[in-house]
PDB file of C-alpha atoms in Angstrom:
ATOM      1  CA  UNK A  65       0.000   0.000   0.000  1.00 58.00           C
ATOM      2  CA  UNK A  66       1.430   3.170  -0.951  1.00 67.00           C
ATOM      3  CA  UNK A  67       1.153   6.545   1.432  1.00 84.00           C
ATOM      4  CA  UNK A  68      -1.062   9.562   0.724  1.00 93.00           C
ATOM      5  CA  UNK A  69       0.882  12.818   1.459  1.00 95.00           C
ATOM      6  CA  UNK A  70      -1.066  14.991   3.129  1.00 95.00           C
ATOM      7  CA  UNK A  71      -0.363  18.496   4.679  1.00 94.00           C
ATOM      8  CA  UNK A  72      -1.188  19.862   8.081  1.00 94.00           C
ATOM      9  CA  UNK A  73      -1.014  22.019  10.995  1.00 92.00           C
ATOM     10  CA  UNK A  74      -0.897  22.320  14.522  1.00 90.00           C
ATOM     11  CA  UNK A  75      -4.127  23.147  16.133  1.00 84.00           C
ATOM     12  CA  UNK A  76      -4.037  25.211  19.091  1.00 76.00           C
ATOM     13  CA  UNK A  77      -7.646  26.513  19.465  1.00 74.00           C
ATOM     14  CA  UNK A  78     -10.346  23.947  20.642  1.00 69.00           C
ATOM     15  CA  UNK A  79     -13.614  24.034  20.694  1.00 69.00           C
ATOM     16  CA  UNK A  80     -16.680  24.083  18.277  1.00 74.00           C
ATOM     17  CA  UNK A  81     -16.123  27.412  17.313  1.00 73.00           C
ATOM     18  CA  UNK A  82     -12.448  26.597  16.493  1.00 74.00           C
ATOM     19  CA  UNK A  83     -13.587  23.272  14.196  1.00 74.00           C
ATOM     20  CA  UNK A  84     -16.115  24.898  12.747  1.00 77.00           C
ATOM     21  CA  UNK A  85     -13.983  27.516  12.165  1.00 79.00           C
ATOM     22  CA  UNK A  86     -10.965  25.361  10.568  1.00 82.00           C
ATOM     23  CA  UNK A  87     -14.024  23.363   8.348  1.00 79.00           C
ATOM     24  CA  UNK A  88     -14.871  26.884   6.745  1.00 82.00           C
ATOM     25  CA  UNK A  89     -11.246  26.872   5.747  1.00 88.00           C
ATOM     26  CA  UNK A  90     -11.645  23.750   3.638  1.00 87.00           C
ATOM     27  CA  UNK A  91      -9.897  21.859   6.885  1.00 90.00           C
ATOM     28  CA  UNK A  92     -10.641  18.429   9.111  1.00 91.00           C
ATOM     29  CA  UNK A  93     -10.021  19.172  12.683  1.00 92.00           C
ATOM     30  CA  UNK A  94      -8.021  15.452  14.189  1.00 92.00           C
ATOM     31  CA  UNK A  95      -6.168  13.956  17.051  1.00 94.00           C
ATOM     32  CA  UNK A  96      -3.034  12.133  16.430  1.00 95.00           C
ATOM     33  CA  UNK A  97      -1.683   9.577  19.205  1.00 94.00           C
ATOM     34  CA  UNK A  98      -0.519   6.141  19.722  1.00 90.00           C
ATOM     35  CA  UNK A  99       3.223   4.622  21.149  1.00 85.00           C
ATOM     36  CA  UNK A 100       3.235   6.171  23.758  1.00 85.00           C
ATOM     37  CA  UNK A 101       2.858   9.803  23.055  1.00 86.00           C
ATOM     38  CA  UNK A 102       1.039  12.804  24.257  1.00 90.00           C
ATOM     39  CA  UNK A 103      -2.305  13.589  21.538  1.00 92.00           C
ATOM     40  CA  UNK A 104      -1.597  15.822  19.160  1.00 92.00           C
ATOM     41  CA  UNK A 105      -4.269  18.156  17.720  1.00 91.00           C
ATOM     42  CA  UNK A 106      -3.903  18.849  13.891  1.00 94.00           C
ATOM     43  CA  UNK A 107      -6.284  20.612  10.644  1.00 93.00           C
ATOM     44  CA  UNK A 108      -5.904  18.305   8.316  1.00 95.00           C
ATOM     45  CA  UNK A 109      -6.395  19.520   4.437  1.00 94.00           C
ATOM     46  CA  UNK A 110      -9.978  18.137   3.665  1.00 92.00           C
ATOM     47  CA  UNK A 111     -10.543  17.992  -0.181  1.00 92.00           C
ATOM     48  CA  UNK A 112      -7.558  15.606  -0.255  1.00 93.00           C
ATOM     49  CA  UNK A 113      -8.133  13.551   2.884  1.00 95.00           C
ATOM     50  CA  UNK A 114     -11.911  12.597   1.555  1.00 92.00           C
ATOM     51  CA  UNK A 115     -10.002  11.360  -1.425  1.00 93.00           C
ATOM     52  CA  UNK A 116      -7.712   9.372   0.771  1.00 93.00           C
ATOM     53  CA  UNK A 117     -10.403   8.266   3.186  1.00 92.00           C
ATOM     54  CA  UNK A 118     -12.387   6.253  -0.504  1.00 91.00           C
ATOM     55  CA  UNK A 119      -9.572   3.687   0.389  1.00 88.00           C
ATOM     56  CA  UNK A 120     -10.028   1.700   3.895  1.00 84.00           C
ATOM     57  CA  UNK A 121      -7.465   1.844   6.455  1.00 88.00           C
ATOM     58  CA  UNK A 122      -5.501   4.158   4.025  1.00 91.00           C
ATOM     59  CA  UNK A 123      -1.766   4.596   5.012  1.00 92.00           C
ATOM     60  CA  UNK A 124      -1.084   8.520   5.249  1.00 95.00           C
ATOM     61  CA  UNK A 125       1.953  10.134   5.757  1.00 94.00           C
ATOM     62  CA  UNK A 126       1.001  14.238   7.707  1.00 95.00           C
ATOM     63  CA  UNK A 127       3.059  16.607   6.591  1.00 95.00           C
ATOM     64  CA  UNK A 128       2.439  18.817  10.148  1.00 93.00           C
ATOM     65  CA  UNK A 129       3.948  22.391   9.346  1.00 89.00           C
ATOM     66  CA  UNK A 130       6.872  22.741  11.686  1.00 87.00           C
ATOM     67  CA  UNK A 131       6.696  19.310  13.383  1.00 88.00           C
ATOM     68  CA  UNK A 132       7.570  16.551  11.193  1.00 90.00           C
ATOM     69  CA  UNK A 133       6.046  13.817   9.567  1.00 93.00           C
ATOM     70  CA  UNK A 134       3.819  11.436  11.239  1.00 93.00           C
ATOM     71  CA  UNK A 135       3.176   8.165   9.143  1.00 94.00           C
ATOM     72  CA  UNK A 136      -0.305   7.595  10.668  1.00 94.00           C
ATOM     73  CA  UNK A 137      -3.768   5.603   9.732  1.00 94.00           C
ATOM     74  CA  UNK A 138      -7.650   6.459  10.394  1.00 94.00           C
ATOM     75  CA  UNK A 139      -8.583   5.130  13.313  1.00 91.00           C
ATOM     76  CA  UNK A 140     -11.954   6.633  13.841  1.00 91.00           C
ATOM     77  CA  UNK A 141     -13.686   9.136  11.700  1.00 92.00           C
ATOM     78  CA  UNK A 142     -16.874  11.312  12.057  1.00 91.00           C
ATOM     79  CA  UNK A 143     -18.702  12.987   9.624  1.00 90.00           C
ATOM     80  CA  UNK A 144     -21.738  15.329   9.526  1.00 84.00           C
ATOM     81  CA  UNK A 145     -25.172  13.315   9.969  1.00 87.00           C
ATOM     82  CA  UNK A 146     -27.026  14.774   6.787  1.00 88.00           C
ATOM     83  CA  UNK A 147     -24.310  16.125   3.842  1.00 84.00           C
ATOM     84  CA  UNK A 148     -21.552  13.621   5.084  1.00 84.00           C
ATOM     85  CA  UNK A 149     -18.865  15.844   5.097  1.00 86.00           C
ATOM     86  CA  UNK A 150     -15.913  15.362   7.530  1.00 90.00           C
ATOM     87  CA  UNK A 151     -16.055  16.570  10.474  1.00 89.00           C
ATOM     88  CA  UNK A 152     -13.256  15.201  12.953  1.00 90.00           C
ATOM     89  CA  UNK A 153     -10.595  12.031  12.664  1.00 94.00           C
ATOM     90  CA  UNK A 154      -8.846  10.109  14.789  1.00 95.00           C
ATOM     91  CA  UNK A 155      -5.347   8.865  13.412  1.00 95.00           C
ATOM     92  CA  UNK A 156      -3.296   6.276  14.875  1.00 94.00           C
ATOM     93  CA  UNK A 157       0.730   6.477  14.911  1.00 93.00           C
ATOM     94  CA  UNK A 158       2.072   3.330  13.168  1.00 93.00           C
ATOM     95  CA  UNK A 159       5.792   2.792  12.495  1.00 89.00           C
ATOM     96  CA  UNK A 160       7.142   0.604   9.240  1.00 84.00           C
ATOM     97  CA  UNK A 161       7.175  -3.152   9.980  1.00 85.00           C
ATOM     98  CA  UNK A 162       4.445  -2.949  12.986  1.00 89.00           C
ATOM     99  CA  UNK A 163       1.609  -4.942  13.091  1.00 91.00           C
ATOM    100  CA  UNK A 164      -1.836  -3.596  13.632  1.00 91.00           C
ATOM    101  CA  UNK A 165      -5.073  -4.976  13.939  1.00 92.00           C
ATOM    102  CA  UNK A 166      -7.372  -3.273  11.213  1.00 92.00           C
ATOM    103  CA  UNK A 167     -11.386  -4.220   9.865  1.00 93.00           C
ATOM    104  CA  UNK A 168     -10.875  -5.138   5.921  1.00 93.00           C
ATOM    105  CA  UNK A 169     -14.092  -5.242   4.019  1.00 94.00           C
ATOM    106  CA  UNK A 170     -14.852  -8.492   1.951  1.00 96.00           C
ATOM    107  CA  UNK A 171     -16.012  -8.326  -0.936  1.00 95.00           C
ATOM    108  CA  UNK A 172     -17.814 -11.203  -2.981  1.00 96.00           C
ATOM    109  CA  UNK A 173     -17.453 -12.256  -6.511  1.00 96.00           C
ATOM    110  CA  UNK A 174     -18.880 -15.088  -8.993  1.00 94.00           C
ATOM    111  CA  UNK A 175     -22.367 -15.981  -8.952  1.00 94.00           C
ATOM    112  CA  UNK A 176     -24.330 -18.429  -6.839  1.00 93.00           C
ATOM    113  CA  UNK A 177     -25.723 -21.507  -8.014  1.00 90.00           C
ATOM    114  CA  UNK A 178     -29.016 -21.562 -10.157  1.00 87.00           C
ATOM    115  CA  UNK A 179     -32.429 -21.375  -7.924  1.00 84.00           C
ATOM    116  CA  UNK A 180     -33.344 -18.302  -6.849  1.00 87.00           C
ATOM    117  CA  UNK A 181     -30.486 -18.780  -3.614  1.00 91.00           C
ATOM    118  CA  UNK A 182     -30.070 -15.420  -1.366  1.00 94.00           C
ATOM    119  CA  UNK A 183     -26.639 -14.119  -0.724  1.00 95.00           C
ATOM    120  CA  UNK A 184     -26.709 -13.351   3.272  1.00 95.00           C
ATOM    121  CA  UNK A 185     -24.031 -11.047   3.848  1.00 96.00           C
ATOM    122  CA  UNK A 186     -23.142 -11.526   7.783  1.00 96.00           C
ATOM    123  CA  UNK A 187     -19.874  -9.631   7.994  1.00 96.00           C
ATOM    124  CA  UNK A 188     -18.994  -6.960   6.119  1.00 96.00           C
ATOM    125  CA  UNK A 189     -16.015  -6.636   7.097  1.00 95.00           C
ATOM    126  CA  UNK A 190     -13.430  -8.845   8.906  1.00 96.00           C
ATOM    127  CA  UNK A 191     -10.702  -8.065  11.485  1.00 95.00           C
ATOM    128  CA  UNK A 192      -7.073  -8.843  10.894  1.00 96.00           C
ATOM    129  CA  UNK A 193      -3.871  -8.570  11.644  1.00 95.00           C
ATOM    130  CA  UNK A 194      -1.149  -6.819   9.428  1.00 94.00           C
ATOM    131  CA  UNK A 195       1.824  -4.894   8.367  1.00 92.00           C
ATOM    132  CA  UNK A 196       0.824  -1.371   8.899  1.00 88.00           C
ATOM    133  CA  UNK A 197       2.525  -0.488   5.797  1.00 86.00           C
ATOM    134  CA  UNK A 198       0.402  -3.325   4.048  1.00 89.00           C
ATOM    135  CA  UNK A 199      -3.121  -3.711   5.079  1.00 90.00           C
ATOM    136  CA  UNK A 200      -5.073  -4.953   2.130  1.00 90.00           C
ATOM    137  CA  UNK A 201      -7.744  -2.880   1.133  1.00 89.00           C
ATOM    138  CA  UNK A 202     -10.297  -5.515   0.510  1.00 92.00           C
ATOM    139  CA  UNK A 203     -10.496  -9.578   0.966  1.00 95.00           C
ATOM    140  CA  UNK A 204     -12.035 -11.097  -2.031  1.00 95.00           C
ATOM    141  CA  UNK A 205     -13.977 -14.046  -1.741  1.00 96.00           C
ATOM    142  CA  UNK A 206     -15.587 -16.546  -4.230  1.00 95.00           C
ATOM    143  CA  UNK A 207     -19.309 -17.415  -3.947  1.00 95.00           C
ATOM    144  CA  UNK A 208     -19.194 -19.286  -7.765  1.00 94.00           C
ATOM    145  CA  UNK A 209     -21.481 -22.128  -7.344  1.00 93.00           C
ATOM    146  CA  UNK A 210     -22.443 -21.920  -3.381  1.00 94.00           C
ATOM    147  CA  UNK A 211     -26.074 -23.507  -3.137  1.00 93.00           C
ATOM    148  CA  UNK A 212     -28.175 -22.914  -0.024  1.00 92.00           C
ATOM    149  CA  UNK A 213     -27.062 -24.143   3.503  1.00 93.00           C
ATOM    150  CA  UNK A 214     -23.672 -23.171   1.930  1.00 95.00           C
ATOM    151  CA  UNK A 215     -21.573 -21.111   4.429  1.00 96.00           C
ATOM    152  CA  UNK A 216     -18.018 -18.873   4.419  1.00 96.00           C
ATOM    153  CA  UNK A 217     -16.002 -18.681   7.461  1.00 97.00           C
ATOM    154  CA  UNK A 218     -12.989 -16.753   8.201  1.00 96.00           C
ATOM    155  CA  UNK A 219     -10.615 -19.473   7.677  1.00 96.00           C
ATOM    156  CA  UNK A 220     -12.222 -19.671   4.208  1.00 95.00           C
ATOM    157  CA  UNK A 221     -11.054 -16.428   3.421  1.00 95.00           C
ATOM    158  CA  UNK A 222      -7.551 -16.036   1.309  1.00 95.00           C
ATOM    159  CA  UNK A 223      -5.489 -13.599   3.158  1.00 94.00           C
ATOM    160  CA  UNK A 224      -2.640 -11.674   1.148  1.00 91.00           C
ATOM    161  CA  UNK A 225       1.062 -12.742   2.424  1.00 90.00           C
ATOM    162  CA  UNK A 226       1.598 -11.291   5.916  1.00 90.00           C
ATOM    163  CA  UNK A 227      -2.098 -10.892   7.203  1.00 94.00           C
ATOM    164  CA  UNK A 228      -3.777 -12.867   9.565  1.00 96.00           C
ATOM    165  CA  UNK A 229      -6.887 -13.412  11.094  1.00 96.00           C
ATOM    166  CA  UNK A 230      -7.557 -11.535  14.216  1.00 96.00           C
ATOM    167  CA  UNK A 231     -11.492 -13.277  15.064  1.00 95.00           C
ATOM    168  CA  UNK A 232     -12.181 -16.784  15.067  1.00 96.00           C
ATOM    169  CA  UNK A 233     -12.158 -18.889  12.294  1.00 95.00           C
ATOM    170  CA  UNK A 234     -15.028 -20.580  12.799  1.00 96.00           C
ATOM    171  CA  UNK A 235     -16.681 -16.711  12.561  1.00 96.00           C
ATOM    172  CA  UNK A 236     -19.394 -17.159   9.997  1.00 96.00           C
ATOM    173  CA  UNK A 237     -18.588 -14.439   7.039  1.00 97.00           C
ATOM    174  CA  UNK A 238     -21.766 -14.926   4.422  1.00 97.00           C
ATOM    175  CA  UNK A 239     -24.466 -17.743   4.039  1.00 96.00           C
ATOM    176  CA  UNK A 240     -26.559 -18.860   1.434  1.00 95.00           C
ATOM    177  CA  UNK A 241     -29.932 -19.674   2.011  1.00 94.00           C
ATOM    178  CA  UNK A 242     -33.027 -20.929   0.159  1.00 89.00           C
ATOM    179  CA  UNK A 243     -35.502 -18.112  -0.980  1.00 84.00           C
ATOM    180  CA  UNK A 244     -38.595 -18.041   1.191  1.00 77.00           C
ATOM    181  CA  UNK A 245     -42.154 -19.215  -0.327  1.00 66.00           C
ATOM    182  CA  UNK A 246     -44.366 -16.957  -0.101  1.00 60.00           C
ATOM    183  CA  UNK A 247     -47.593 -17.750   1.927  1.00 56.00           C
ATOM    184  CA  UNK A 248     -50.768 -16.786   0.364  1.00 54.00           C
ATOM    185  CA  UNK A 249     -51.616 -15.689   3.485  1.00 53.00           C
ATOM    186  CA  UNK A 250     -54.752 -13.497   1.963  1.00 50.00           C
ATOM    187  CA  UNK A 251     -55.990 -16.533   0.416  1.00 51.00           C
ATOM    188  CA  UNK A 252     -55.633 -18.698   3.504  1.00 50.00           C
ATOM    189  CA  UNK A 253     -57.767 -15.920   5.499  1.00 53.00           C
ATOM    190  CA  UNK A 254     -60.718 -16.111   2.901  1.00 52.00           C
ATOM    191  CA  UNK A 255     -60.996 -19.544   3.070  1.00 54.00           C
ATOM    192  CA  UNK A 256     -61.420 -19.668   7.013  1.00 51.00           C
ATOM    193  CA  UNK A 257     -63.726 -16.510   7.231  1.00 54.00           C
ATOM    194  CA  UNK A 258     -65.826 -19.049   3.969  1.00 52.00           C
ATOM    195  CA  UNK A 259     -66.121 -22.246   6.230  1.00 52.00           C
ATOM    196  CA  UNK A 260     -67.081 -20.270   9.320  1.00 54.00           C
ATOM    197  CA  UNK A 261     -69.751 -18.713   7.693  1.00 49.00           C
TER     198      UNK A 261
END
């Protein structure tokens, strides 16, 4: 995974008034931390970290003005209920070679097999363990073929070189089941409300 260069500041002023104040400047208000060190409060350049935050667990590299480069990751981000716009991250330090524990999303391909069978999605995403500087962005699986009562685990999934499972392998991922008949429950009714008459 490659890292997204990003610029960014030191943030000094808290508050709402401050946030908002940094968002009207085209800027995401966050909190780096992690190993051991004390929080630091940054403005973030927005336009570009939306970009960067299209691609889970993204690996960015902070240019903070007059403070170095933090290699860091999103470790919790909040955005605005109705237009979705960012409004705050969290970004964990990580340091080349360390392993981190990090939610991939899976993602299916192939088709199932003929019937009418329902895809159940259970997990949409699964935790694992990895190089910080190379988390996968997705885990592709196969459902080509799976008939109903069929059912992915974890330890079904293929993991890239270096990544591990960090839940149970026995975790259920996606299921296939049977579509449901439909009762003719309206029918049914009639005919009771017939004979009791």
């Amino acid at each position: 995974m490659s890292e997204v260069k990003l610029s960014a500041s030191s943030r000094s002023n808290f508050g709402k008034g401050a946030a908002r104040q940094a968002r009207r400047d085209g800027l995401v208000p966050g909190v780096i931390y992690g190993h051991g060190t004390a929080p630091k409060h940054v403005d973030v350049e927005g336009h570009g970290l939306m970009m960067a935050l299209k691609t889970p667990n993204v690996l960015l590299s902070l240019d903070i003005a007059g403070d170095g480069t933090e290699l860091v990751i999103p470790k919790a981000v909040q955005r605005h209920p109705v237009k979705r716009t960012l409004t705050h991250v969290d970004f964990l330090i990580v340091k080349k070679g360390e392993k981190v524990v990090v939610e991939v999303p899976v993602v299916t391909e192939g088709d199932l097999a003929a019937g009418g069978n329902l895809l159940e999605t259970l997990l949409t995403a699964v935790s694992v363990e990895a190089e910080a500087t190379h988390i996968p962005t997705e885990i592709t699986v196969s459902i080509e073929g799976l008939e109903a009562g069929a059912t992915v685990h974890a330890s079904d999934l293929k993991l890239p070189a270096g990544t591990t499972l960090a839940v149970d392998g026995e975790t259920a991922v996606l299921q296939v089941v049977a579509p449901q008949a439909e009762e003719p429950a309206a029918e049914a009714e009639g005919e009771t409300e017939g004979a009791e008459a």
